mmCIF file of C-alpha atoms and ligand atoms in Angstrom:
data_model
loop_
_atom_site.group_PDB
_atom_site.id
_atom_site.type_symbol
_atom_site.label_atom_id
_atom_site.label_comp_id
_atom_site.label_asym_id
_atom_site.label_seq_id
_atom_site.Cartn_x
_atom_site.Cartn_y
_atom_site.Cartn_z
ATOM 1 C CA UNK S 326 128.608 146.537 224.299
ATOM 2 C CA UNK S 327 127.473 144.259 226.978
ATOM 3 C CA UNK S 328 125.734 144.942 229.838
ATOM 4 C CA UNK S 329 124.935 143.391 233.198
ATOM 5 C CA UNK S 330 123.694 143.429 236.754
ATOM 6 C CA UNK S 331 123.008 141.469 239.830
ATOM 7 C CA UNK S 332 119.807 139.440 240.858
ATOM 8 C CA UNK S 333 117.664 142.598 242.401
ATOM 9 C CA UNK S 334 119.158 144.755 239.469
ATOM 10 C CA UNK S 335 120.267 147.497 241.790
ATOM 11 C CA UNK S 336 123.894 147.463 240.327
ATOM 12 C CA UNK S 337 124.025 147.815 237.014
ATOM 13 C CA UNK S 338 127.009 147.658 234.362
ATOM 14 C CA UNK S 339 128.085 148.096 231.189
ATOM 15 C CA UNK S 340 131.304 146.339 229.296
ATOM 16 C CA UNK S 341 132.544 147.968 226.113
ATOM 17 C CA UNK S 342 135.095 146.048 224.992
ATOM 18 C CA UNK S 343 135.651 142.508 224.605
ATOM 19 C CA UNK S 344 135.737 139.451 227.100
ATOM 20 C CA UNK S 345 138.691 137.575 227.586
ATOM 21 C CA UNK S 346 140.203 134.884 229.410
ATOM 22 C CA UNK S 347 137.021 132.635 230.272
ATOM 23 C CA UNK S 348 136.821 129.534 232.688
ATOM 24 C CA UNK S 349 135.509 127.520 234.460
ATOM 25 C CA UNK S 350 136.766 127.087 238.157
ATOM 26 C CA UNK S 351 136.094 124.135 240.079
ATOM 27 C CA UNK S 352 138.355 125.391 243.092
ATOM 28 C CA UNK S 353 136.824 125.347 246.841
ATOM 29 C CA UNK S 354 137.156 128.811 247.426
ATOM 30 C CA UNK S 355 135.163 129.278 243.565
ATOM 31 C CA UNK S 356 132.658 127.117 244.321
ATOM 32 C CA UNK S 357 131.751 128.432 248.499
ATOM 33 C CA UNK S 358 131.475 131.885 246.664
ATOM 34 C CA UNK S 359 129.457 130.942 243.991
ATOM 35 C CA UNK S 360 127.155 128.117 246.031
ATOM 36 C CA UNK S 361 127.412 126.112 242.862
ATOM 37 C CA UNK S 362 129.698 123.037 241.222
ATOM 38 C CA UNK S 363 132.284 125.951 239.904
ATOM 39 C CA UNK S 364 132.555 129.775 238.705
ATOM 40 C CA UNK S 365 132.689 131.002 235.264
ATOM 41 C CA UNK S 366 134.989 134.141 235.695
ATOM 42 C CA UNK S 367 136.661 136.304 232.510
ATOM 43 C CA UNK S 368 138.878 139.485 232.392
ATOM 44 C CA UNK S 369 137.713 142.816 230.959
ATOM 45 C CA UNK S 370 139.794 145.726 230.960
ATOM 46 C CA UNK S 371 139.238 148.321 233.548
ATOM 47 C CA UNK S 372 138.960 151.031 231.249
ATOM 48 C CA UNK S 373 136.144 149.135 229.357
ATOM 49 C CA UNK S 374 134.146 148.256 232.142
ATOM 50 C CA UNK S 375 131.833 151.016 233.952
ATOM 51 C CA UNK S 376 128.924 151.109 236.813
ATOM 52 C CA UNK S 377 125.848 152.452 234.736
ATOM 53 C CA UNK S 378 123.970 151.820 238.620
ATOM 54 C CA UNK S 379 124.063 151.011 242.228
ATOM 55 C CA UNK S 380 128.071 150.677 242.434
ATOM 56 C CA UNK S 381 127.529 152.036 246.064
ATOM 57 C CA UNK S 382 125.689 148.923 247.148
ATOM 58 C CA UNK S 383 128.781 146.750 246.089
ATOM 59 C CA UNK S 384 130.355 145.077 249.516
ATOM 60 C CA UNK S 385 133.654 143.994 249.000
ATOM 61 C CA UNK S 386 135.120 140.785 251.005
ATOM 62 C CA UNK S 387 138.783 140.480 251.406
ATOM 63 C CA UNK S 388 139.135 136.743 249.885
ATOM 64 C CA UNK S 389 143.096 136.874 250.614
ATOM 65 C CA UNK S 390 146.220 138.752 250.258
ATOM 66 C CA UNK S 391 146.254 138.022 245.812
ATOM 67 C CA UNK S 392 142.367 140.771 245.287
ATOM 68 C CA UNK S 393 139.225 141.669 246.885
ATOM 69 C CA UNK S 394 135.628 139.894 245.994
ATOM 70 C CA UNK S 395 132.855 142.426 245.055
ATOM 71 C CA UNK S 396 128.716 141.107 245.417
ATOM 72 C CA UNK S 397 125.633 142.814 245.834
ATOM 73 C CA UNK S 398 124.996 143.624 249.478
ATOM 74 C CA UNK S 399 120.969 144.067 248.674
ATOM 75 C CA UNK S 400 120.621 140.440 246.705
ATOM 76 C CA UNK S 401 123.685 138.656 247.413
ATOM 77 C CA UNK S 402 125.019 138.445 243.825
ATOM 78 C CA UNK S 403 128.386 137.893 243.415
ATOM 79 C CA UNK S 404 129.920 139.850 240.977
ATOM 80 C CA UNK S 405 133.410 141.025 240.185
ATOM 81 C CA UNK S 406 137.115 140.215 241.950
ATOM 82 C CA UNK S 407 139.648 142.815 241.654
ATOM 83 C CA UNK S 408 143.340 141.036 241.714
ATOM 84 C CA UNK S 409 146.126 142.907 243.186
ATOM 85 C CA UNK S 410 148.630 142.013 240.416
ATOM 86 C CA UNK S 411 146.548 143.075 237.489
ATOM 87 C CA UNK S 412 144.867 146.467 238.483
ATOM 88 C CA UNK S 413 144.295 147.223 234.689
ATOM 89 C CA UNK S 414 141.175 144.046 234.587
ATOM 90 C CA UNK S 415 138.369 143.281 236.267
ATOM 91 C CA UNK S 416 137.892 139.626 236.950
ATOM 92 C CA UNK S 417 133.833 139.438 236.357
ATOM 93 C CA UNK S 418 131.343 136.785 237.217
ATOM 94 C CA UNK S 419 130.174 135.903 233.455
ATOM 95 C CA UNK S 420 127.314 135.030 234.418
ATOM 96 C CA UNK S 421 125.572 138.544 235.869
ATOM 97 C CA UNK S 422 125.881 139.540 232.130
ATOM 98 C CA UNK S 423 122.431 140.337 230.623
ATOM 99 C CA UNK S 424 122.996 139.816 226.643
ATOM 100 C CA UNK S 425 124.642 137.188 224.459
ATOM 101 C CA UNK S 426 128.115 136.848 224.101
ATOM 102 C CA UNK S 427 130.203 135.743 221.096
ATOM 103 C CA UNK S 428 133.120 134.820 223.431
ATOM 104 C CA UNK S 429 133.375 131.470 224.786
ATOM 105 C CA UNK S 430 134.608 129.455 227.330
ATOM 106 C CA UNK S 431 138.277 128.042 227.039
ATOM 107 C CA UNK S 432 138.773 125.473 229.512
ATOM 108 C CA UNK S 433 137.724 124.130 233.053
ATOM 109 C CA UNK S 434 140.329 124.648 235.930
ATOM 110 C CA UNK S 435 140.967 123.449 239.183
ATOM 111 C CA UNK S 436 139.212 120.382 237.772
ATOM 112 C CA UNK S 437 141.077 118.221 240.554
ATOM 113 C CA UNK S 438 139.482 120.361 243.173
ATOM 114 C CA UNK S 439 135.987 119.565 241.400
ATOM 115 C CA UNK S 440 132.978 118.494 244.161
ATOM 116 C CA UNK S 441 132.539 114.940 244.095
ATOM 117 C CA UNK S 442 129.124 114.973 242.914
ATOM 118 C CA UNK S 443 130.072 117.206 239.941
ATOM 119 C CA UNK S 444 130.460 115.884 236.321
ATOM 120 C CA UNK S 445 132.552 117.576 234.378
ATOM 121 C CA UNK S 446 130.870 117.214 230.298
ATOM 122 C CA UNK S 447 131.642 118.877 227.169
ATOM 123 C CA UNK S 448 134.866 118.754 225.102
ATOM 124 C CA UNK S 449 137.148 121.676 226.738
ATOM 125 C CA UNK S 450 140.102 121.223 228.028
ATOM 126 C CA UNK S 451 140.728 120.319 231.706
ATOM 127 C CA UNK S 452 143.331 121.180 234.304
ATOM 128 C CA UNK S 453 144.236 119.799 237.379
ATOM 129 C CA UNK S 454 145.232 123.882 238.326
ATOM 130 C CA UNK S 455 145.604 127.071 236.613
ATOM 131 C CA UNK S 456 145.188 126.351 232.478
HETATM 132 ZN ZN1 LIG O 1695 121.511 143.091 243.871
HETATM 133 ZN ZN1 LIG O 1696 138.527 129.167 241.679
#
């Protein structure tokens, strides 16, 4: 069980199940949402994932036609995508979870797309798109 929440800790979750899917996202769009060199997004299932608080102060922004972006409309945090095409996960932002993990990281993405002041370190793998 992992839980989570945004920066003023007015929405509040819990995951039950495991984490899956983890990267690192150097894309534009990734890195305007996050205000930083790239997102770290993973899948959880739907059914695992649950709002222990505040899920009515979630805004959601219409990123394009593929899912919907979910933050904080109190602090700002983002904190969740839900994607069209796979209505049975929620895409979260790893890094409004509270405890440790014991999943990892699998590989940076979108590495072409990567700011030009950004150096990419460590010994994952990297792709110029999708992994
Ligand atoms: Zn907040
Ligand atoms: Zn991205």
């Amino acid at each position: 069980m992992y839980t989570g929440s945004c920066l003023c800790g007015q929405v509040q979750f819990e995951i039950s199940g495991k984490i899956d899917d983890i990267v690192c996202c150097h894309c534009s769009q990734c890195r305007r949402a996050q205000g930083s060199a790239f997102a770290t997004n993973a899948n959880v299932n739907s059914t695992d994932f649950r709002f222990t608080q505040g899920e009515d102060l979630l805004t959601k922004y219409k990123n394009n036609d593929k899912g919907d972006k979910y933050f904080c409309s109190r602090c700002g945090s983002p904190m969740m995508a839900k994607i069209h095409a796979t209505p049975d996960k929620i895409r979260i932002r790893l890094g409004t979870i509270i405890d440790d993990i014991v999943e990892r990281p699998t590989a940076h993405i979108f590495a072409s797309s990567k700011a030009n002041w950004e150096e990419i370190c460590g010994d994952l793998p990297q792709f110029e798109e999708r992994g």
